[in-house]
Coordinates of C-alpha atoms and ligand atoms in Angstrom, one line a residue:
M37 CA 35.2 92.6 45.4
T38 CA 33.7 95.2 47.6
Q39 CA 31.2 97.5 46.0
K40 CA 29.8 100.6 47.7
P41 CA 26.1 101.0 46.8
V42 CA 23.9 103.9 47.6
P43 CA 22.8 103.0 51.1
S44 CA 19.2 101.9 51.4
N45 CA 19.0 101.7 55.2
F46 CA 20.9 102.7 58.3
I47 CA 22.9 99.4 58.3
E48 CA 24.2 100.1 54.9
N49 CA 25.2 103.6 56.1
I50 CA 27.3 102.0 58.8
I51 CA 28.9 99.6 56.3
N52 CA 29.7 102.4 53.9
E53 CA 31.4 104.3 56.7
D54 CA 33.4 101.2 57.7
L55 CA 34.5 100.8 54.1
E56 CA 35.6 104.3 53.9
R57 CA 37.8 103.8 57.0
N58 CA 39.0 100.5 55.5
K59 CA 37.8 98.7 58.6
N60 CA 38.1 94.9 58.1
Q61 CA 40.3 95.6 55.1
G62 CA 37.2 96.5 53.2
R63 CA 35.5 93.2 53.6
V64 CA 31.8 92.7 54.1
H65 CA 30.8 89.4 55.6
T66 CA 27.5 88.7 57.3
R67 CA 25.8 85.6 58.6
F68 CA 22.3 84.2 59.2
P69 CA 22.4 82.4 62.5
P70 CA 19.2 80.5 63.2
E71 CA 18.8 78.4 66.3
P72 CA 17.6 75.0 65.0
N73 CA 14.6 74.8 67.4
G74 CA 11.8 75.3 65.0
Y75 CA 10.9 76.1 61.4
L76 CA 11.8 79.5 59.9
H77 CA 9.0 82.1 59.7
I78 CA 8.5 85.3 57.7
G79 CA 10.4 87.3 60.4
H80 CA 13.4 85.1 59.6
A81 CA 12.9 85.9 55.9
K82 CA 13.4 89.5 56.8
S83 CA 16.7 88.7 58.4
I84 CA 17.7 86.3 55.6
C85 CA 16.9 89.0 52.9
L86 CA 18.8 91.5 54.9
N87 CA 22.0 89.4 55.5
F88 CA 22.2 87.7 52.2
G89 CA 21.0 90.9 50.5
I90 CA 23.8 93.0 52.0
A91 CA 26.4 90.4 51.0
D92 CA 25.0 90.5 47.4
R93 CA 24.9 94.3 47.2
Y94 CA 28.5 94.7 48.5
G95 CA 30.0 91.7 46.7
G96 CA 30.6 90.2 50.1
L97 CA 29.7 86.9 51.7
C98 CA 27.0 85.5 53.9
N99 CA 27.3 82.4 56.0
L100 CA 24.6 80.1 57.2
R101 CA 25.3 79.2 60.8
F102 CA 23.3 77.0 63.1
D103 CA 23.4 78.5 66.5
D104 CA 23.2 75.0 68.1
T105 CA 24.4 75.7 71.7
N106 CA 21.3 74.5 73.4
P107 CA 21.1 70.7 73.0
I108 CA 17.7 70.3 74.6
K109 CA 15.4 72.0 72.2
E110 CA 17.2 71.3 68.9
E111 CA 16.5 68.7 66.3
V112 CA 17.8 67.6 62.9
E113 CA 14.4 68.0 61.3
Y114 CA 14.8 71.7 61.9
I115 CA 18.3 71.8 60.4
D116 CA 17.0 70.3 57.2
S117 CA 14.0 72.5 57.0
I118 CA 16.0 75.7 57.5
Q119 CA 18.3 74.8 54.7
E120 CA 15.4 74.0 52.4
D121 CA 13.7 77.3 53.2
V122 CA 16.8 79.5 52.8
K123 CA 17.4 77.9 49.4
W124 CA 13.8 78.2 48.4
L125 CA 13.9 81.9 49.2
G126 CA 16.6 82.2 46.6
F127 CA 19.8 82.5 48.6
D128 CA 23.0 80.5 48.5
W129 CA 25.7 80.0 51.2
D130 CA 27.9 78.1 48.8
D131 CA 30.0 75.9 51.1
R132 CA 29.7 78.2 54.0
I133 CA 27.4 76.2 56.3
Y134 CA 28.6 76.2 59.9
Y135 CA 27.6 75.1 63.3
A136 CA 28.4 76.9 66.5
S137 CA 29.0 73.4 68.0
D138 CA 32.0 73.1 65.6
Y139 CA 33.7 75.7 67.7
F140 CA 33.1 74.1 71.2
E141 CA 36.7 73.3 71.6
Q142 CA 37.9 76.7 70.6
M143 CA 35.3 78.3 72.8
Y144 CA 36.5 76.2 75.7
E145 CA 40.1 77.3 75.1
Y146 CA 39.0 80.9 75.0
A147 CA 37.3 80.3 78.3
E148 CA 40.5 79.1 79.9
Q149 CA 42.2 82.2 78.4
L150 CA 39.6 84.4 80.2
I151 CA 40.2 82.5 83.5
K152 CA 44.0 82.9 83.1
A153 CA 43.5 86.6 82.5
G154 CA 41.4 86.8 85.7
K155 CA 38.3 87.7 83.7
A156 CA 36.2 84.6 84.5
Y157 CA 35.5 82.5 87.6
V158 CA 33.7 79.4 88.6
C159 CA 30.7 80.2 90.8
D160 CA 28.9 77.8 93.1
L161 CA 25.8 79.9 93.9
S162 CA 22.5 78.2 93.2
S163 CA 20.5 79.7 90.4
E164 CA 18.1 81.1 93.1
E165 CA 21.0 82.7 95.0
M166 CA 22.4 84.1 91.7
R167 CA 19.1 85.8 91.1
E168 CA 19.2 87.4 94.5
Y169 CA 22.8 88.5 94.1
R170 CA 22.1 90.0 90.7
G171 CA 20.1 93.0 92.1
T172 CA 17.5 94.8 90.1
L173 CA 17.3 97.7 87.6
T174 CA 17.3 100.2 90.5
E175 CA 19.6 98.3 92.9
S176 CA 23.1 97.2 92.1
G177 CA 24.1 93.5 92.6
K178 CA 26.2 91.8 95.2
E179 CA 29.5 90.1 94.4
S180 CA 29.5 86.3 94.6
P181 CA 31.5 84.9 97.5
Y182 CA 33.3 82.8 94.8
R183 CA 34.4 85.8 92.8
Q184 CA 37.8 85.8 94.6
R185 CA 38.8 82.3 93.7
T186 CA 42.4 82.1 92.5
I187 CA 43.2 81.6 88.8
D188 CA 44.6 78.2 89.6
E189 CA 41.6 77.1 91.5
N190 CA 39.3 78.4 88.8
L191 CA 41.2 76.5 86.1
D192 CA 41.2 73.4 88.1
I193 CA 37.5 73.4 88.8
F194 CA 36.6 74.5 85.2
R195 CA 38.6 71.5 83.9
G196 CA 36.8 69.4 86.3
M197 CA 33.5 70.7 85.0
R198 CA 34.5 69.7 81.5
A199 CA 35.6 66.3 82.8
G200 CA 32.2 65.6 84.2
E201 CA 33.2 65.7 87.9
F202 CA 30.2 67.8 89.0
E203 CA 26.5 67.6 88.9
D204 CA 24.3 69.4 86.4
G205 CA 23.6 72.9 87.6
S206 CA 25.9 72.7 90.5
R207 CA 28.4 75.3 89.2
V208 CA 28.8 77.8 86.3
L209 CA 31.6 79.7 84.8
R210 CA 30.9 83.5 85.0
A211 CA 32.5 86.5 83.4
K212 CA 34.1 88.8 86.0
I213 CA 32.8 92.2 84.9
D214 CA 30.8 94.5 87.2
M215 CA 28.1 93.6 89.7
A216 CA 27.2 97.3 90.0
S217 CA 26.8 97.9 86.2
P218 CA 23.5 99.6 85.3
N219 CA 23.3 97.0 82.5
L220 CA 22.1 93.7 84.1
N221 CA 23.8 91.7 81.3
M222 CA 27.1 92.9 82.6
R223 CA 26.7 91.8 86.1
D224 CA 29.0 88.8 85.9
P225 CA 26.9 86.9 83.3
V226 CA 27.1 83.1 83.0
L227 CA 29.4 81.8 80.2
Y228 CA 29.1 78.1 80.7
R229 CA 26.7 75.7 82.4
I230 CA 26.9 72.0 83.3
L231 CA 24.3 70.0 81.3
R232 CA 24.3 66.4 80.5
A233 CA 22.3 66.3 77.3
T234 CA 23.1 64.6 74.0
H235 CA 23.9 67.1 71.3
H236 CA 22.7 66.4 67.8
R237 CA 26.2 66.8 66.5
T238 CA 28.7 66.4 69.3
G239 CA 26.8 63.6 71.0
D240 CA 27.9 63.1 74.6
E241 CA 31.3 64.6 74.1
W242 CA 30.4 67.7 76.2
C243 CA 28.7 68.1 79.5
I244 CA 29.3 71.8 79.7
Y245 CA 27.7 74.1 77.1
P246 CA 28.4 77.8 76.3
M247 CA 25.7 80.4 76.7
Y248 CA 24.5 82.4 73.7
D249 CA 26.0 85.7 74.8
Y250 CA 29.4 84.0 74.9
A251 CA 29.1 81.7 72.0
H252 CA 27.7 84.2 69.5
P253 CA 30.5 86.8 69.4
L254 CA 33.1 84.0 69.3
S255 CA 31.3 82.2 66.4
D256 CA 31.2 85.5 64.6
A257 CA 34.9 86.3 65.2
I258 CA 36.0 82.7 64.3
E259 CA 34.2 83.1 60.9
N260 CA 35.6 86.6 60.3
I261 CA 32.2 88.1 60.2
T262 CA 32.3 91.9 59.8
H263 CA 28.7 92.9 60.6
S264 CA 26.7 90.8 63.0
I265 CA 23.1 91.9 62.4
C266 CA 20.5 90.9 65.0
T267 CA 17.2 92.0 66.3
L268 CA 16.6 94.9 68.7
E269 CA 16.2 92.8 71.9
F270 CA 19.9 92.2 71.8
E271 CA 20.8 95.9 72.0
D272 CA 21.4 95.6 75.8
H273 CA 23.7 92.6 75.1
R274 CA 26.0 94.5 72.8
P275 CA 28.3 95.7 75.6
L276 CA 28.8 92.0 76.6
Y277 CA 29.4 91.0 72.9
D278 CA 32.1 93.6 72.8
W279 CA 33.5 92.7 76.2
V280 CA 34.0 89.1 75.2
L281 CA 35.9 90.0 72.1
E282 CA 37.9 92.8 73.7
S283 CA 38.9 90.6 76.7
L284 CA 40.2 88.0 74.3
G285 CA 42.3 90.5 72.4
F286 CA 40.3 90.8 69.2
D287 CA 41.3 94.1 67.6
V288 CA 38.5 96.6 67.4
N289 CA 39.2 97.3 63.7
H290 CA 39.2 93.7 62.7
R291 CA 36.4 92.2 64.7
P292 CA 32.7 91.8 64.1
Q293 CA 30.4 94.6 65.1
Q294 CA 26.9 93.9 66.3
I295 CA 24.1 96.0 64.7
E296 CA 20.5 95.7 65.8
F297 CA 17.3 96.2 63.7
A298 CA 13.6 96.0 64.5
R299 CA 12.1 92.5 64.2
L300 CA 9.2 91.9 61.9
E301 CA 5.8 91.5 63.5
L302 CA 2.7 90.9 61.4
T303 CA -1.0 91.5 62.2
H304 CA -3.2 88.5 62.6
T305 CA -0.5 86.1 63.5
V306 CA 2.2 85.2 66.1
M307 CA 5.9 85.0 65.2
S308 CA 7.6 83.4 68.2
K309 CA 8.8 79.9 67.6
R310 CA 7.7 78.9 71.0
K311 CA 4.1 79.9 70.1
L312 CA 4.3 78.4 66.7
R313 CA 5.5 75.1 68.2
Q314 CA 2.6 75.2 70.6
L315 CA 0.1 75.6 67.7
V316 CA 1.7 72.6 66.1
E317 CA 2.1 70.4 69.1
Q318 CA -1.3 71.1 70.5
G319 CA -2.9 70.3 67.1
Y320 CA -4.4 73.7 66.3
V321 CA -2.8 73.5 62.9
N322 CA -1.7 70.5 60.8
G323 CA 2.0 70.8 61.2
W324 CA 4.7 73.5 60.7
D325 CA 3.8 73.7 57.0
D326 CA 0.1 74.3 57.6
P327 CA -0.8 77.0 55.0
R328 CA -2.2 79.2 57.9
M329 CA 1.2 79.3 59.6
P330 CA 3.5 82.3 59.1
T331 CA 6.4 79.8 58.5
I332 CA 8.3 79.9 55.2
S333 CA 7.1 76.3 54.7
G334 CA 3.5 77.2 55.5
L335 CA 3.6 80.2 53.1
R336 CA 5.2 78.0 50.4
R337 CA 2.5 75.4 50.8
R338 CA -0.2 78.1 50.8
G339 CA 1.2 79.2 47.4
Y340 CA 3.4 82.2 48.2
T341 CA 6.3 82.7 45.8
P342 CA 9.9 83.5 46.9
E343 CA 9.7 86.6 44.7
A344 CA 6.7 87.9 46.6
I345 CA 8.3 87.3 50.0
R346 CA 11.5 89.0 48.9
D347 CA 9.5 91.9 47.5
F348 CA 7.6 92.2 50.9
C349 CA 10.9 92.2 52.8
N350 CA 12.2 95.0 50.6
R351 CA 9.1 97.1 51.0
I352 CA 9.0 96.9 54.8
G353 CA 12.5 98.1 55.0
V354 CA 14.9 98.0 57.9
A355 CA 14.5 100.3 60.9
K356 CA 15.5 100.8 64.4
S357 CA 12.1 100.9 66.0
N358 CA 9.6 98.1 66.4
S359 CA 6.3 98.2 64.5
V360 CA 3.7 95.8 63.4
V361 CA 3.3 95.4 59.7
E362 CA -0.2 94.8 58.1
V363 CA -0.5 91.3 56.8
A364 CA -2.4 93.0 53.9
L365 CA 0.9 94.2 52.6
L366 CA 2.2 90.6 52.3
E367 CA -1.0 89.7 50.5
H368 CA -0.7 92.7 48.2
C369 CA 2.8 91.4 47.2
I370 CA 1.6 88.0 46.3
R371 CA -1.3 89.4 44.3
E372 CA 0.9 91.7 42.4
D373 CA 3.3 88.9 41.5
L374 CA 0.6 86.4 40.6
N375 CA -1.5 88.9 38.7
A376 CA 1.4 89.1 36.2
R377 CA 2.2 85.4 36.2
A378 CA -0.6 83.2 37.1
P379 CA -2.8 81.6 34.4
R380 CA -6.5 82.3 34.8
R381 CA -9.0 79.5 35.1
M382 CA -12.6 79.1 36.0
A383 CA -13.6 77.3 39.1
V384 CA -17.1 77.2 40.6
L385 CA -16.6 76.9 44.4
E386 CA -20.2 76.3 45.3
P387 CA -21.9 75.0 42.2
L388 CA -25.5 75.6 41.2
R389 CA -26.8 73.7 38.2
V390 CA -28.0 75.6 35.1
V391 CA -29.8 74.0 32.2
L392 CA -30.0 76.0 28.9
E393 CA -33.4 74.7 27.6
N394 CA -32.9 76.0 24.1
Y395 CA -29.3 74.8 23.7
P396 CA -28.9 71.7 21.5
E397 CA -28.5 68.5 23.4
G398 CA -25.1 66.8 22.7
L399 CA -23.5 70.0 21.4
T400 CA -20.2 71.2 22.8
E401 CA -18.7 74.5 21.7
E402 CA -15.2 75.7 22.6
M403 CA -15.0 79.1 24.0
E404 CA -11.6 80.9 23.6
M405 CA -10.3 82.5 26.7
E406 CA -7.1 84.4 27.4
N407 CA -4.8 82.7 29.9
N408 CA -3.7 86.0 31.3
P409 CA -5.0 89.3 30.0
Q410 CA -2.0 91.0 31.7
N411 CA 0.3 88.9 29.6
P412 CA -0.9 88.1 26.1
A413 CA 2.2 85.9 25.6
M414 CA 0.6 83.4 27.8
G415 CA -1.8 82.6 25.0
I416 CA -5.4 81.4 24.9
R417 CA -7.2 78.2 25.7
K418 CA -10.4 76.6 24.7
V419 CA -13.0 76.0 27.3
P420 CA -15.9 73.6 26.6
F421 CA -19.4 74.9 26.8
S422 CA -22.6 72.8 26.7
R423 CA -26.2 72.6 27.7
I424 CA -25.7 71.9 31.4
L425 CA -23.5 74.2 33.3
Y426 CA -22.5 75.2 36.8
I427 CA -22.5 78.7 38.1
E428 CA -21.6 80.0 41.6
R429 CA -24.5 79.6 44.0
E430 CA -24.0 83.1 45.3
D431 CA -24.3 84.5 41.8
F432 CA -28.0 83.8 41.9
R433 CA -30.6 85.4 44.1
E434 CA -34.3 84.6 44.0
D435 CA -35.0 87.9 45.7
P436 CA -32.2 90.2 44.5
P437 CA -31.4 93.2 46.6
K438 CA -30.7 96.6 45.0
K439 CA -27.5 96.7 43.1
F440 CA -27.4 93.0 42.7
F441 CA -26.6 92.7 38.9
R442 CA -26.1 89.0 38.7
L443 CA -28.7 86.3 38.0
A444 CA -32.3 86.4 39.3
P445 CA -35.6 85.2 37.9
G446 CA -36.3 86.9 34.6
R447 CA -32.9 88.6 34.5
E448 CA -30.1 88.3 32.1
V449 CA -26.3 87.9 32.6
R450 CA -23.4 87.1 30.4
L451 CA -21.5 83.9 30.9
M452 CA -17.9 84.9 30.6
N453 CA -16.6 84.6 27.0
A454 CA -19.8 82.8 26.0
Y455 CA -23.5 83.8 25.7
I456 CA -26.1 85.9 27.4
I457 CA -28.5 83.8 29.3
R458 CA -31.9 84.5 31.0
C459 CA -33.3 82.8 34.0
E460 CA -36.7 81.4 33.2
E461 CA -37.5 79.1 36.1
V462 CA -36.2 78.2 39.5
I463 CA -36.3 74.5 40.6
K464 CA -36.4 73.8 44.3
D465 CA -36.0 70.8 46.4
E466 CA -39.5 69.8 47.4
E467 CA -38.6 69.1 51.0
T468 CA -36.0 71.7 51.9
G469 CA -37.0 74.5 49.6
E470 CA -33.4 74.9 48.5
V471 CA -32.8 76.1 45.0
I472 CA -31.2 73.1 43.1
E473 CA -31.4 74.1 39.5
L474 CA -32.1 77.1 37.2
R475 CA -33.8 76.6 33.9
C476 CA -32.5 79.2 31.6
T477 CA -32.4 80.1 27.9
Y478 CA -29.5 81.5 25.9
D479 CA -29.4 84.0 23.2
P480 CA -27.5 82.4 20.3
T481 CA -26.8 85.8 18.7
T482 CA -24.7 86.9 21.6
R483 CA -21.6 84.7 21.5
S484 CA -18.6 86.6 22.7
G485 CA -16.5 87.9 19.8
S486 CA -19.3 87.4 17.3
E487 CA -21.0 90.3 15.5
G488 CA -24.2 90.1 17.5
S489 CA -22.4 90.3 20.8
T490 CA -22.7 94.0 21.1
R491 CA -25.7 93.7 23.4
K492 CA -24.7 94.7 27.0
V493 CA -25.8 93.2 30.3
R494 CA -24.6 94.3 33.7
G495 CA -23.4 91.1 35.2
T496 CA -20.8 88.6 33.9
L497 CA -20.4 85.3 35.6
H498 CA -17.8 82.5 35.5
W499 CA -19.1 79.0 34.7
V500 CA -18.0 75.5 33.9
S501 CA -19.6 72.9 31.7
A502 CA -21.1 70.1 33.9
A503 CA -20.1 67.3 31.6
H504 CA -16.6 68.5 31.2
A505 CA -15.8 69.9 34.6
L506 CA -13.5 68.1 37.1
E507 CA -14.3 67.8 40.8
A508 CA -11.9 69.3 43.3
E509 CA -11.4 70.1 46.9
V510 CA -10.6 73.7 47.9
R511 CA -9.3 74.7 51.2
M512 CA -10.3 78.2 52.1
Y513 CA -7.8 79.8 54.5
D514 CA -8.4 82.8 56.7
Y515 CA -6.3 84.4 59.5
L516 CA -5.3 82.2 62.4
F517 CA -6.2 85.1 64.7
L518 CA -9.2 87.2 63.9
E519 CA -8.2 90.2 66.0
D520 CA -4.8 91.8 65.9
E521 CA -5.0 92.3 69.6
A522 CA -5.6 88.5 70.0
A523 CA -2.4 87.7 68.2
E524 CA -0.6 90.2 70.3
E525 CA -1.9 88.8 73.5
A526 CA -1.1 85.3 72.4
E527 CA 2.4 86.4 71.6
T528 CA 2.9 87.9 75.1
G529 CA 1.2 85.0 76.7
A530 CA -1.5 87.1 78.3
L531 CA -4.2 84.8 77.2
E532 CA -4.4 81.1 76.2
L533 CA -3.9 80.5 72.5
E534 CA -7.1 78.6 72.3
Q535 CA -9.3 81.5 73.3
M536 CA -8.1 83.7 70.5
L537 CA -7.9 81.5 67.5
N538 CA -10.2 82.1 64.6
P539 CA -12.5 79.0 64.5
N540 CA -13.0 79.5 60.8
S541 CA -9.4 79.7 59.7
L542 CA -9.9 76.7 57.5
V543 CA -13.1 75.9 55.6
T544 CA -12.9 72.9 53.3
L545 CA -15.1 73.0 50.2
T546 CA -15.7 69.7 48.5
G547 CA -17.5 69.1 45.2
V548 CA -16.0 72.2 43.7
R549 CA -16.1 72.1 39.8
V550 CA -13.2 73.3 37.8
E551 CA -12.6 73.6 34.1
P552 CA -10.9 70.5 32.4
E553 CA -7.7 72.5 31.7
L554 CA -6.8 71.9 35.3
A555 CA -6.6 68.1 34.9
D556 CA -2.8 68.3 34.8
A557 CA -2.4 70.9 37.6
A558 CA 0.6 69.7 39.5
P559 CA 1.4 70.5 43.2
G560 CA 2.8 73.9 43.6
Q561 CA 1.2 75.4 40.5
R562 CA -0.7 78.6 41.0
Y563 CA -3.7 80.0 39.3
Q564 CA -6.1 82.9 39.4
F565 CA -9.6 81.5 39.6
L566 CA -11.6 84.2 37.9
R567 CA -13.6 86.4 40.2
Q568 CA -12.4 84.3 43.2
G569 CA -8.7 84.8 44.0
Y570 CA -5.4 83.1 43.7
F571 CA -5.1 79.4 44.4
C572 CA -2.3 76.9 44.6
V573 CA -2.3 73.1 44.1
D574 CA -1.6 71.4 47.4
P575 CA 1.0 68.6 47.8
D576 CA -1.9 66.4 48.8
S577 CA -3.4 66.8 45.3
S578 CA -3.4 64.1 42.7
V579 CA -5.0 63.5 39.3
E580 CA -7.9 61.6 41.0
N581 CA -8.3 64.1 43.8
L582 CA -7.4 67.7 43.0
V583 CA -6.8 69.8 46.0
F584 CA -6.3 73.6 45.9
N585 CA -5.3 76.0 48.7
R586 CA -6.7 79.5 48.5
I587 CA -3.7 81.9 48.7
V588 CA -5.6 85.1 48.9
P589 CA -8.9 86.4 47.6
L590 CA -8.9 89.0 44.8
R591 CA -9.9 92.0 46.9
D592 CA -6.8 94.0 47.8
T593 CA -7.3 95.4 51.3
W594 CA -3.8 96.9 51.2
A595 CA -4.8 99.3 48.4
K596 CA -7.7 100.4 50.6
I597 CA -5.5 100.8 53.7
Q598 CA -3.2 103.0 51.6
K599 CA -6.0 105.1 50.2
A600 CA -7.3 105.7 53.7
R601 CA -3.8 106.9 54.7
G602 CA -3.8 109.3 51.8
G603 CA -1.9 107.2 49.3
K604 CA 1.5 107.5 50.9
K605 CA 3.8 104.5 50.6
Ligands
ATP182 P1 11.9 83.4 67.9 O1 11.7 84.5 68.9 O2 10.9 83.3 66.8 O3 12.3 82.1 68.4 P2 14.7 83.8 67.5 O4 15.3 85.2 67.4 O5 14.9 83.1 68.8 O6 13.2 83.9 67.1 P3 16.6 82.6 65.9 O7 16.6 81.3 65.2 O8 17.6 82.8 67.0 O9 15.2 82.9 66.3 O10 16.8 83.7 64.8 C1 17.8 83.7 63.7 C2 17.9 85.1 63.2 O11 16.7 85.6 62.7 C3 18.4 86.0 64.3 O12 19.4 86.9 63.8 C4 17.1 86.8 64.6 O13 17.5 88.1 65.1 C5 16.4 86.8 63.3 N1 14.9 86.9 63.6 C6 14.2 86.1 64.3 N2 12.9 86.5 64.4 C7 12.9 87.7 63.6 C8 11.8 88.6 63.2 N3 10.6 88.4 63.7 N4 12.2 89.6 62.4 C9 13.4 89.8 62.0 N5 14.4 88.9 62.3 C10 14.2 87.9 63.1
MG183 MG1 16.9 82.7 69.4

């Protein structure tokens, strides 16, 4: 059933107009057409949300189609990961999973049809000659000497191409359009090439393969797609898309229409699969799902939720001009999602030992803490407190600067949901001079929630009880590229990747101490570590060896960017 929602972007405007004219008998059918030559990234998420989202909003359908016309770069591993990622994002293609390679036979027949209509010919120019003949933006091209071959001769040679009679690269099938066209894509583009490569689905059945510009409109038409949404760089290819369908007799009111939108680019990262593959293959990251990667699988492992990614895709909107989106917005989306949902826990990333000299030995008290102050329904938990504790090393300064309200010699702080303590003595390593322990006293009348707890101090610290804490590893992630310009240059290939990567994009902390409640933290679970940020249990984690990934720190730089821009959305 077709619905007609209030349009939320220019594409929906187009669809609404089409529905009004009853184009395609009022159907809305989109597709997401990844080439299986890498893992999906956040840019693909934008396209997935757009295509599946439109189908949802209009009560239409969206296909998943693998655009597998290039046998050389494609692998089954990618096909599997793409399906997993689309599902994880929350979308469903039902039984509509297709492969462009399923249509090779049909595409071949359409090619013969073009030849028979005098609209395609076999060309024997070498690729170098073809480049020369093509002309430039300012100069029109020259017609190939093979352009005047007869239909019969063309058919005969093209069949020979399919039958494997010619060498790879020796001939191509070209569309006969216009060598003087101002649009270079229309200067007799190549439709088929000879290539002996084993295809992951069709094996060695074919030694000719269709080009993208020919295969894509046909795949869309064969699947009865109504709106073929792609990124802006295909705008100049649209006349060719239409030419293919027009030349094969597809009626303009019942055939797919190509609509282009701006691709997503993000600060601090690269988005092209070629660059991402380079990062993986050259070992700059630990695989496609490395939590620093902008891939869906990397974001998932990092701890992003599908809800946050979908929210992000909605907020960035769909436009017709390219722009770079601040990664801070993506981070804002996950913070907002997890702020509402993630349980709070205490974790001391860089522990400093604190001994409460006046606290009874052997005593353990249980301090009640809310699991999520944003959501009281998440309940409370009891956190053990005892004589020896850990606090964050950076929460103590022997020589506190102005405005440092945390712990220092002679000063008091509150331990969160526990007592006020005072630092009485600083113990140092005799050789290195490093602070290794604080001797403190606690004020027994200040237990949180008790009557005497009205006394105020300026600093409140998180802590764990040494005897009860669990040890963990925490992987602190930062941007792959420190400078936005660096990511941009890496993308364009102006500089080598290596020169621009952030050397500190991963800092691994071992010996982290976390509260015992985290003993059963299972891979994929997400938490807010109080005062630290949001963290997710890594798949490498086990009961014996807890491993957390930092998703984002607490500080929201997006809010700051917005404020600087005058608070507009
Ligand atoms: P890349 O340049 O990263 O290799 P691609 O466009 O070649 O990307 P495809 O697998 O062909 O990758 O893309 C599948 C679909 O996703 C296409 O419709 C494409 O337009 C869309 N897409 C790819 N990258 C982005 C992006 N950064 N933003 C929005 N959509 C994208
Ligand atoms: Mg592509």
